[in-house]
PDB file of C-alpha atoms in Angstrom:
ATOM      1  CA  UNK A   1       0.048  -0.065 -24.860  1.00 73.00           C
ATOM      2  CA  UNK A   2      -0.509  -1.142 -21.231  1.00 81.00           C
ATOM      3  CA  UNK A   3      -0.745   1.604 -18.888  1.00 90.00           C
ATOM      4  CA  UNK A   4      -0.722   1.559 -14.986  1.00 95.00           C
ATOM      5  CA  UNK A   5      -2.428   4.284 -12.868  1.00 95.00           C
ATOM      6  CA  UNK A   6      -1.974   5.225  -9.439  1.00 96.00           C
ATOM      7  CA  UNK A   7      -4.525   7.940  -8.499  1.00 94.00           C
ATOM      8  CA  UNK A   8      -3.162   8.470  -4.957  1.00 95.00           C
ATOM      9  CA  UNK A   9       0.340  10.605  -5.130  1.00 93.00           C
ATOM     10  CA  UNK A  10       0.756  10.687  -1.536  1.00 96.00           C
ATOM     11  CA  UNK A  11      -0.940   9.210   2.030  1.00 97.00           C
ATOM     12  CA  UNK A  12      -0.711   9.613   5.902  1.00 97.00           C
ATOM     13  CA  UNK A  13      -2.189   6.815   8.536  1.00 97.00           C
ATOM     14  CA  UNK A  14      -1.186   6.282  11.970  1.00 97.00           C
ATOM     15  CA  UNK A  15       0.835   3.552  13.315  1.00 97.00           C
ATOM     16  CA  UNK A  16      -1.341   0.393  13.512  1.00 97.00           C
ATOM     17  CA  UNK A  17      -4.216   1.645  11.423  1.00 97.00           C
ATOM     18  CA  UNK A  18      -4.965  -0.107   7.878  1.00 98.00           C
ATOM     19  CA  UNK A  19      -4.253   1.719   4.472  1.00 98.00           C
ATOM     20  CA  UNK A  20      -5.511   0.715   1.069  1.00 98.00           C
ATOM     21  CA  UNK A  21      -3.051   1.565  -2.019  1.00 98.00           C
ATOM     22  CA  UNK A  22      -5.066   2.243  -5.186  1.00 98.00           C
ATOM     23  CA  UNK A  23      -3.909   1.132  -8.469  1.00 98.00           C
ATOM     24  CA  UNK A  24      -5.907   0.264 -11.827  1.00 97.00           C
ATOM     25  CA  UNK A  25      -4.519  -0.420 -15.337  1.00 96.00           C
ATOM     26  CA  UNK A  26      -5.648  -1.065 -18.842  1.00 94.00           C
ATOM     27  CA  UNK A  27      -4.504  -3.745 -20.749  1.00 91.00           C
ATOM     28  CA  UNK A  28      -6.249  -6.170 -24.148  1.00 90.00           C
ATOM     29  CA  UNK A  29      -4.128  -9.238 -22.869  1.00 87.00           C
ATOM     30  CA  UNK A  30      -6.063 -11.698 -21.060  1.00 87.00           C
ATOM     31  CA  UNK A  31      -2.756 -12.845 -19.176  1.00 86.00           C
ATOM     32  CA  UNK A  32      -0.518 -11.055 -16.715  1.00 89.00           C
ATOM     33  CA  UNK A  33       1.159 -10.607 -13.527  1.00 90.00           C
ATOM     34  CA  UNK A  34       0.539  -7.313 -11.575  1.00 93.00           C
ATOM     35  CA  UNK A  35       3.384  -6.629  -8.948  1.00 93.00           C
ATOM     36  CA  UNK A  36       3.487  -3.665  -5.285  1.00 95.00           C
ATOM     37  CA  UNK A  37       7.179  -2.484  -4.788  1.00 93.00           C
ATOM     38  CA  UNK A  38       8.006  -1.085  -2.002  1.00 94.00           C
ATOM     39  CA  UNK A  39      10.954   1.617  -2.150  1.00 91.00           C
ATOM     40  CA  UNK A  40      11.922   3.103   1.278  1.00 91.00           C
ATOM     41  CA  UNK A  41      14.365   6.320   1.276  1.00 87.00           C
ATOM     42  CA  UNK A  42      17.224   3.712   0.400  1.00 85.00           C
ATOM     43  CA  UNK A  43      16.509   3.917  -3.019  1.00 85.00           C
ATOM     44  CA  UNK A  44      16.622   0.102  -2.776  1.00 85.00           C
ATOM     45  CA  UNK A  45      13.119  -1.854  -5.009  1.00 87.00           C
ATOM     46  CA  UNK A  46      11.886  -4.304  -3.120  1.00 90.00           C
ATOM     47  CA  UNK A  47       9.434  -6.675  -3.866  1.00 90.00           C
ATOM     48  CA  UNK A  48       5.864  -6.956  -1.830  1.00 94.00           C
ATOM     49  CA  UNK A  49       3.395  -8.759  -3.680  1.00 93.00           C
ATOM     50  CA  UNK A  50       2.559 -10.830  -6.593  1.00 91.00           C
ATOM     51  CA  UNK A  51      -0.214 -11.552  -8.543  1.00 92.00           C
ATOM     52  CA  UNK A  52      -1.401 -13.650 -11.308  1.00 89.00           C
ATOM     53  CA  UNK A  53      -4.615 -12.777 -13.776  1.00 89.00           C
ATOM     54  CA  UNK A  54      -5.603 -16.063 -13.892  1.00 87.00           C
ATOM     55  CA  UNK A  55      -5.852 -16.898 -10.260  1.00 87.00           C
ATOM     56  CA  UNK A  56      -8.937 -15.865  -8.714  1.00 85.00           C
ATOM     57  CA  UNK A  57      -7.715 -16.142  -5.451  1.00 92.00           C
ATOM     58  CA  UNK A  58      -6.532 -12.390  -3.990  1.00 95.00           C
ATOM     59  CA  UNK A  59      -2.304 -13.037  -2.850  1.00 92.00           C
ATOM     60  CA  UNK A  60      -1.581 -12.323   0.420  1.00 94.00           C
ATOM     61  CA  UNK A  61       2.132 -11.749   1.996  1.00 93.00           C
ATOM     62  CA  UNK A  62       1.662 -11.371   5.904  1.00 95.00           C
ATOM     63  CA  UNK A  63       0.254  -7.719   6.748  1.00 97.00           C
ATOM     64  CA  UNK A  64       0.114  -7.232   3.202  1.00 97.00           C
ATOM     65  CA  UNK A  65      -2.603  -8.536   0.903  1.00 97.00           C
ATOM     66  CA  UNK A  66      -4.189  -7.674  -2.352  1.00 97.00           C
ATOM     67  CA  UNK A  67      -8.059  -6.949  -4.004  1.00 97.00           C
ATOM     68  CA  UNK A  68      -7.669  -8.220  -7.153  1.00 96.00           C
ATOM     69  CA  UNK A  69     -10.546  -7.154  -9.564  1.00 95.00           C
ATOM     70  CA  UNK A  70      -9.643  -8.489 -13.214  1.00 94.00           C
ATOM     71  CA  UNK A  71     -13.012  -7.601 -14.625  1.00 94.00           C
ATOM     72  CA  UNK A  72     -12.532  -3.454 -13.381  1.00 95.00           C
ATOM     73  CA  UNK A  73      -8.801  -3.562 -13.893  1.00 95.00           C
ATOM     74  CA  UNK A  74      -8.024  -2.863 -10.461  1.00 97.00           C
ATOM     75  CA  UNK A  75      -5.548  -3.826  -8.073  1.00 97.00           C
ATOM     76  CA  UNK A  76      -5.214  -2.222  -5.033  1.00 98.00           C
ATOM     77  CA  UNK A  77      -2.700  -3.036  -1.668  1.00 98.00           C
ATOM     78  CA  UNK A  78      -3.710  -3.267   1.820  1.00 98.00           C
ATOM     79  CA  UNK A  79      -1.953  -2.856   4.805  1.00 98.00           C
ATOM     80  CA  UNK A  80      -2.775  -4.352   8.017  1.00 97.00           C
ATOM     81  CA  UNK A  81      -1.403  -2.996  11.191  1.00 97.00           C
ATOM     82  CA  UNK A  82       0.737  -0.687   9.764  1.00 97.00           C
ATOM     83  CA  UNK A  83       4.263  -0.439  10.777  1.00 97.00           C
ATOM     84  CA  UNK A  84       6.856   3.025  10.968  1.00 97.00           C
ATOM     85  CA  UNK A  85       9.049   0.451   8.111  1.00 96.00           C
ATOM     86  CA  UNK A  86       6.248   0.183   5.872  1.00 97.00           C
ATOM     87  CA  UNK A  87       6.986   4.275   5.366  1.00 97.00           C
ATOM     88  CA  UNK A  88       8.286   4.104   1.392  1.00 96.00           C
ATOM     89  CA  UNK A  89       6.832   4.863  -1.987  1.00 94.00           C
ATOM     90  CA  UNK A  90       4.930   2.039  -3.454  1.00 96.00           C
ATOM     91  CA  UNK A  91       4.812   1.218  -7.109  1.00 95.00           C
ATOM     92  CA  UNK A  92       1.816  -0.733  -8.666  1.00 96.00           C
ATOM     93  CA  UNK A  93       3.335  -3.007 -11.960  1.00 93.00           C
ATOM     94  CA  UNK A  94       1.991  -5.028 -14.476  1.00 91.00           C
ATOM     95  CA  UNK A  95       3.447  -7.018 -16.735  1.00 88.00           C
ATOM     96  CA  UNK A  96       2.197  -8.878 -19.782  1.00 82.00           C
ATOM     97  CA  UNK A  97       2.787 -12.869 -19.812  1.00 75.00           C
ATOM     98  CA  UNK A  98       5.652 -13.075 -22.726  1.00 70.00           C
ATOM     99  CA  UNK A  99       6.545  -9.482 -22.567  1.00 71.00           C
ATOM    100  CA  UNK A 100       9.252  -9.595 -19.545  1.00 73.00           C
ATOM    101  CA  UNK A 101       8.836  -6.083 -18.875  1.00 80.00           C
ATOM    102  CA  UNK A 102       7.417  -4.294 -16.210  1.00 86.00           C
ATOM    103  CA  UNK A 103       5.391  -1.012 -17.038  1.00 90.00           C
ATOM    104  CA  UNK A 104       5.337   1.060 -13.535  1.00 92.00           C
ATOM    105  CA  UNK A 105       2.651   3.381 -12.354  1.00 94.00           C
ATOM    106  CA  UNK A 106       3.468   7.062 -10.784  1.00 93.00           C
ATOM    107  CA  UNK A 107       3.982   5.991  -7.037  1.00 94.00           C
ATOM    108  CA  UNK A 108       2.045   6.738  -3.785  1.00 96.00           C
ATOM    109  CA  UNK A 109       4.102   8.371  -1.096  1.00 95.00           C
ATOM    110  CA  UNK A 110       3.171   6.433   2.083  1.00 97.00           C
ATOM    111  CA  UNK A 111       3.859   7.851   5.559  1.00 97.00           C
ATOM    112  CA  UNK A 112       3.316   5.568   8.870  1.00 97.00           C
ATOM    113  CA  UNK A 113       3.119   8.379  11.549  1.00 97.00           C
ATOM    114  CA  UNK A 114       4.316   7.448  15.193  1.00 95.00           C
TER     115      UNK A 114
ATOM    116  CA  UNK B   1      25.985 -13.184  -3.033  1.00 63.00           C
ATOM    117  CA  UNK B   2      26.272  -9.828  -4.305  1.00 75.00           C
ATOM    118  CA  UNK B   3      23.290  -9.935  -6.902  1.00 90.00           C
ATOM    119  CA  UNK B   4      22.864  -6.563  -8.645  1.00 93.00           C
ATOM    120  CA  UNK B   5      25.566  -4.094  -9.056  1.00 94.00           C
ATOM    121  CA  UNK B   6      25.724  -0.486 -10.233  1.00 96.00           C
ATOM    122  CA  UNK B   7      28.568   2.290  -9.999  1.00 95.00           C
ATOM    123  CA  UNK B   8      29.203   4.552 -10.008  1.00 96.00           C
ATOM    124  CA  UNK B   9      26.798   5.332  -6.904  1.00 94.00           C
ATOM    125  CA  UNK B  10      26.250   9.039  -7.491  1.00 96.00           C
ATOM    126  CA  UNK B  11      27.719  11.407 -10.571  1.00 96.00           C
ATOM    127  CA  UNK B  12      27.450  14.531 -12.019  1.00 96.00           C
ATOM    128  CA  UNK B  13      27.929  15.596 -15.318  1.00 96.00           C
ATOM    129  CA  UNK B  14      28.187  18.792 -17.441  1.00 96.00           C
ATOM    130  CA  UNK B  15      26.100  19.048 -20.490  1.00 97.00           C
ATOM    131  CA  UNK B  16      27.715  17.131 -23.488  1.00 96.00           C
ATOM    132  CA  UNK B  17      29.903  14.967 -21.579  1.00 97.00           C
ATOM    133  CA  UNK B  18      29.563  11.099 -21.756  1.00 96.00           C
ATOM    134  CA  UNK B  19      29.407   8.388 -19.665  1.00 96.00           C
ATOM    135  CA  UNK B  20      28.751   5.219 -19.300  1.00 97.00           C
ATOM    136  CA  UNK B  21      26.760   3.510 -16.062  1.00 97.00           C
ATOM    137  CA  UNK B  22      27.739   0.000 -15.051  1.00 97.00           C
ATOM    138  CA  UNK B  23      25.502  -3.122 -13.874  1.00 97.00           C
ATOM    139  CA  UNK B  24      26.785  -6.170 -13.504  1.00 97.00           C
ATOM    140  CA  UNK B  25      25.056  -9.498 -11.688  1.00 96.00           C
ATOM    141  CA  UNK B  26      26.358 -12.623 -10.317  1.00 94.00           C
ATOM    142  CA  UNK B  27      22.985 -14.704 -10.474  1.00 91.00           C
ATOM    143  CA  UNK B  28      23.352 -16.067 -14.213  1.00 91.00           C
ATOM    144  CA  UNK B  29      19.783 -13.909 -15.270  1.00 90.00           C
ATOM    145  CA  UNK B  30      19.249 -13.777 -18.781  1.00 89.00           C
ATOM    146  CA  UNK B  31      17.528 -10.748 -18.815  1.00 90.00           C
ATOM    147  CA  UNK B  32      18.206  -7.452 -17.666  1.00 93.00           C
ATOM    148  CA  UNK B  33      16.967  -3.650 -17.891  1.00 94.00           C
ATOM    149  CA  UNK B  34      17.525  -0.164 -17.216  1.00 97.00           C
ATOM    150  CA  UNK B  35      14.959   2.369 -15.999  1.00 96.00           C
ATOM    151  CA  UNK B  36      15.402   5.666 -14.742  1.00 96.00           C
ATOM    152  CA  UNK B  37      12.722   7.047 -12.438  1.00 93.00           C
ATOM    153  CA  UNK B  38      12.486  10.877 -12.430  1.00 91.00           C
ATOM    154  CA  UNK B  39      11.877  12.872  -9.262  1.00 83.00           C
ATOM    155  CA  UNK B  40       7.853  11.781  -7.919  1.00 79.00           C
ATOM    156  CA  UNK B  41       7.499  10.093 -11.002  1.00 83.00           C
ATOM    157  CA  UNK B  42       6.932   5.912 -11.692  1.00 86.00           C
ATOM    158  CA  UNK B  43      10.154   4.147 -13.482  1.00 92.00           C
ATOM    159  CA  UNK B  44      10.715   3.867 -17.313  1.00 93.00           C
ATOM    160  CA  UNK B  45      11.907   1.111 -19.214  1.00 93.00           C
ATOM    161  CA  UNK B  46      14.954   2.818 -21.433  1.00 96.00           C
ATOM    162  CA  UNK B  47      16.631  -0.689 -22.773  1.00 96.00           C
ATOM    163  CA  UNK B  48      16.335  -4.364 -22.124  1.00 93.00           C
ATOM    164  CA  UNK B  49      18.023  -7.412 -23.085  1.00 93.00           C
ATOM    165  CA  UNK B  50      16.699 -11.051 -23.074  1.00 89.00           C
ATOM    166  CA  UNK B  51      20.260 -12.435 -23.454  1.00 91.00           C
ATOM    167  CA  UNK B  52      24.146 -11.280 -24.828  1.00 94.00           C
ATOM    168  CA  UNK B  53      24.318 -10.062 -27.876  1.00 94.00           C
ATOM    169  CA  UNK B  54      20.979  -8.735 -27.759  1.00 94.00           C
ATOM    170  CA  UNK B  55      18.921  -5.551 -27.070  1.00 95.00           C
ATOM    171  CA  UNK B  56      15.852  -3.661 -27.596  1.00 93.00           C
ATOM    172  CA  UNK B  57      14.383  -0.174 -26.873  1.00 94.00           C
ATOM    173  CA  UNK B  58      12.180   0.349 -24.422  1.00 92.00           C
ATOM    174  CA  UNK B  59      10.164   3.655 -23.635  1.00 90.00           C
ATOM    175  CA  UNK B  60      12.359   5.918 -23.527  1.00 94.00           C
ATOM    176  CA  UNK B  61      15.595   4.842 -25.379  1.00 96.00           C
ATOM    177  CA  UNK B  62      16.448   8.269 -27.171  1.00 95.00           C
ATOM    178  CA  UNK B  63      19.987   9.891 -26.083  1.00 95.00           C
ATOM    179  CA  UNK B  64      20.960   6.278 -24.502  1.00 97.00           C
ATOM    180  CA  UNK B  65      22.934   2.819 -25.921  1.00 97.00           C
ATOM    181  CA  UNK B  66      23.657  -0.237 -24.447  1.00 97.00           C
ATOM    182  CA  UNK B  67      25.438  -3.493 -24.983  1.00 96.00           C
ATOM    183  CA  UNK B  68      24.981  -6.791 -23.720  1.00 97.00           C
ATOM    184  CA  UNK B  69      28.465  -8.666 -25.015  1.00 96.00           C
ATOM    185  CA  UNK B  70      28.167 -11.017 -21.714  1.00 96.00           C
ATOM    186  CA  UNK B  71      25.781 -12.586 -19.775  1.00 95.00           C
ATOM    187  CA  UNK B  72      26.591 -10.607 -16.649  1.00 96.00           C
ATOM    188  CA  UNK B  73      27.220  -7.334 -17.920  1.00 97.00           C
ATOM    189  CA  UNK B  74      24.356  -4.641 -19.293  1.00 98.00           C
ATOM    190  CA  UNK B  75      25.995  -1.326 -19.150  1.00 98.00           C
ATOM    191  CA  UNK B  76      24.204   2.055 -20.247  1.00 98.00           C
ATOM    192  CA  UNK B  77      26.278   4.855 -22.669  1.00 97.00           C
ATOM    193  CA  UNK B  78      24.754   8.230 -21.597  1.00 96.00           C
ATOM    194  CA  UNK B  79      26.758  10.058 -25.320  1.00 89.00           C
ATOM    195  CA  UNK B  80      25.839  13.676 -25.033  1.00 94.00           C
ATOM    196  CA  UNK B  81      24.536  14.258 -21.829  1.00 95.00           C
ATOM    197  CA  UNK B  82      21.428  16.880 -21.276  1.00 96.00           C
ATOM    198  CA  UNK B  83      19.657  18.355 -18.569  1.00 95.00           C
ATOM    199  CA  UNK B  84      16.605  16.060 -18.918  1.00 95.00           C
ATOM    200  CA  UNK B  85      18.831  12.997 -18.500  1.00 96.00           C
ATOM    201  CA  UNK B  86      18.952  14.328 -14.689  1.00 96.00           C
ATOM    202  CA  UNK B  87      17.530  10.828 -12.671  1.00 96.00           C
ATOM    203  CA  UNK B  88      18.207   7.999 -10.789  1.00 95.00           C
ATOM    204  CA  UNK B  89      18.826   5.133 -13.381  1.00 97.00           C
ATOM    205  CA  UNK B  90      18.046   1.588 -12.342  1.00 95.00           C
ATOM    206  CA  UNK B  91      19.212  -1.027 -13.572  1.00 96.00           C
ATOM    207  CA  UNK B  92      17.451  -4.829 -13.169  1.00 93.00           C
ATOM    208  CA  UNK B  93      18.253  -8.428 -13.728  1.00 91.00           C
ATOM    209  CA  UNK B  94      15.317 -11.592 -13.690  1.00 86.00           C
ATOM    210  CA  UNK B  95      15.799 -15.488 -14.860  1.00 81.00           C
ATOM    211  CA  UNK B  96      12.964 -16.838 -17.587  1.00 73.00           C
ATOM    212  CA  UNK B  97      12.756 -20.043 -19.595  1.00 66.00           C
ATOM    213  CA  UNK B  98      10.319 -19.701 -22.105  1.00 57.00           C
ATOM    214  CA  UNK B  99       8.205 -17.048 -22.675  1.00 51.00           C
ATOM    215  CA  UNK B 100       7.313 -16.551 -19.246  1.00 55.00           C
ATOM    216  CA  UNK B 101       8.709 -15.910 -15.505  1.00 56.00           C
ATOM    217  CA  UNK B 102       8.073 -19.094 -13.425  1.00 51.00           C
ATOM    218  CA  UNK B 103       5.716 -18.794 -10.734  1.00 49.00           C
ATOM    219  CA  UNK B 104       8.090 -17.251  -7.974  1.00 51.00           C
ATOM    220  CA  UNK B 105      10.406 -15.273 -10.473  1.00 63.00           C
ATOM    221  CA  UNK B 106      10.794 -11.965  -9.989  1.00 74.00           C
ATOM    222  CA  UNK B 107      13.188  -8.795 -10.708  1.00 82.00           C
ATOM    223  CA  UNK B 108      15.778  -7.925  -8.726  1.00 88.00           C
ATOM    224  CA  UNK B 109      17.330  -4.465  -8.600  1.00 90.00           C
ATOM    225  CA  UNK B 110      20.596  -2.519  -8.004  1.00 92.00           C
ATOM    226  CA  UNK B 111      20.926   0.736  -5.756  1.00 91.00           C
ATOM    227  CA  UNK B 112      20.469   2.890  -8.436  1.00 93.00           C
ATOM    228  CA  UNK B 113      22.532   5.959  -9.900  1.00 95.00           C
ATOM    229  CA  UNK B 114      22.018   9.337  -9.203  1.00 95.00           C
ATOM    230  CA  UNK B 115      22.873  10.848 -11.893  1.00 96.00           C
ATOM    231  CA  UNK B 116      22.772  15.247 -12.289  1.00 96.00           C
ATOM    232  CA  UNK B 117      23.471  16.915 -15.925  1.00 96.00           C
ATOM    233  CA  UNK B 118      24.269  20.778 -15.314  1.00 94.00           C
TER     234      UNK B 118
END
């Protein structure tokens, strides 16, 4: 079974300062997506990044961007210029090709602090 | 465009009761899921369907049922509730031909239910 691991529970950076999210995850398959959701105090799951195994290239969404490293099973989110909105948990995912579900890690509590 | 929708919003129940949480969505996905995400925890697939009339168990499917008799409609039968049912319960919808999401496909989520069993 795949398995997603966030080793980071919670973190605190200043406004403007960079953060790096840690997640790694063990999987057989040689195919997959991995997915960051962001989900502020609104309960709401929203979407951040996406990335595909077999693109080499790391995805990158504005101030947010990704270090994909398929060979250590690692996937971790960075955050440029940090923002008082990017204060949320944030959920690493992965998801087998074929297997339309998403297996979550535990969540990092990130706070932006004025 | 109201995508995914869950009620009730917020409930509590007393041990043994039943319930059942609605999710409906207006986008024409073919599948949908329900998770519930415990307090400081990650969420947990409980049941998922890849179209109606069909369903499968997730992680944690024990205590729950679901039905999928229409395309829009997924809702979650909570029979004999207990304390460890206490959690927010998601519930998600996504669009796939095949075997695979496309390339920009992704799930899209309701508001969630809080649900308390005391």
């Amino acid at each position: 079974a795949q398995t997603v691991t966030q080793s980071q529970p919670e973190m605190s950076v200043q406004e403007a300062e960079t953060v790096t999210l840690s997640c790694t995850y063990d999987t057989s398959e040689n195919n997959y997506y991995l997915f960051w959701y962001k989900q502020p105090p609104s309960r709401q799951m929203i979407l951040v990044i996406r990335q595909e195994a077999y693109k080499q290239q790391n995805a990158t969404e504005n101030r947010f961007s990704v270090n994909f490293q398929k060979a250590a099973k690692s996937f971790s989110l960075k955050i440029s210029d940090s923002q008082l909105g990017d204060t949320a948990m944030y959920f690493c995912a992965f998801m087998t090709q074929g297997a339309q579900k998403l297996v979550f890690g535990q969540g990092t509590r990130l706070t932006i602090n004025p | 465009n109201a995508g995914v929708t869950q009620t009730p919003k917020f409930r509590i129940l007393k041990i043994g009761q039943s319930m059942t949480l609605q999710c409906t969505q207006d986008m024409n996905h073919n599948y949908m899921y329900w998770y519930r995400q415990d307090p400081g925890m990650g969420l947990k697939l409980i049941y998922y369907s890849v179209g109606a009339g069909i369903t499968d168990k997730g992680e944690v499917p024990n205590g729950y049922n679901v039905s999928r008799s229409t395309t829009e409609d997924f809702p979650l039968r909570l029979e004999l509730a207990a304390p460890s049912q206490t959690s927010v319960y998601f519930c998600a919808s996504s669009y796939a031909t095949g075997a695979t999401w496309a390339t920009n496909e992704k799930l899209f989520f309701g508001s969630g239910t809080q649900l308390s069993v005391l």
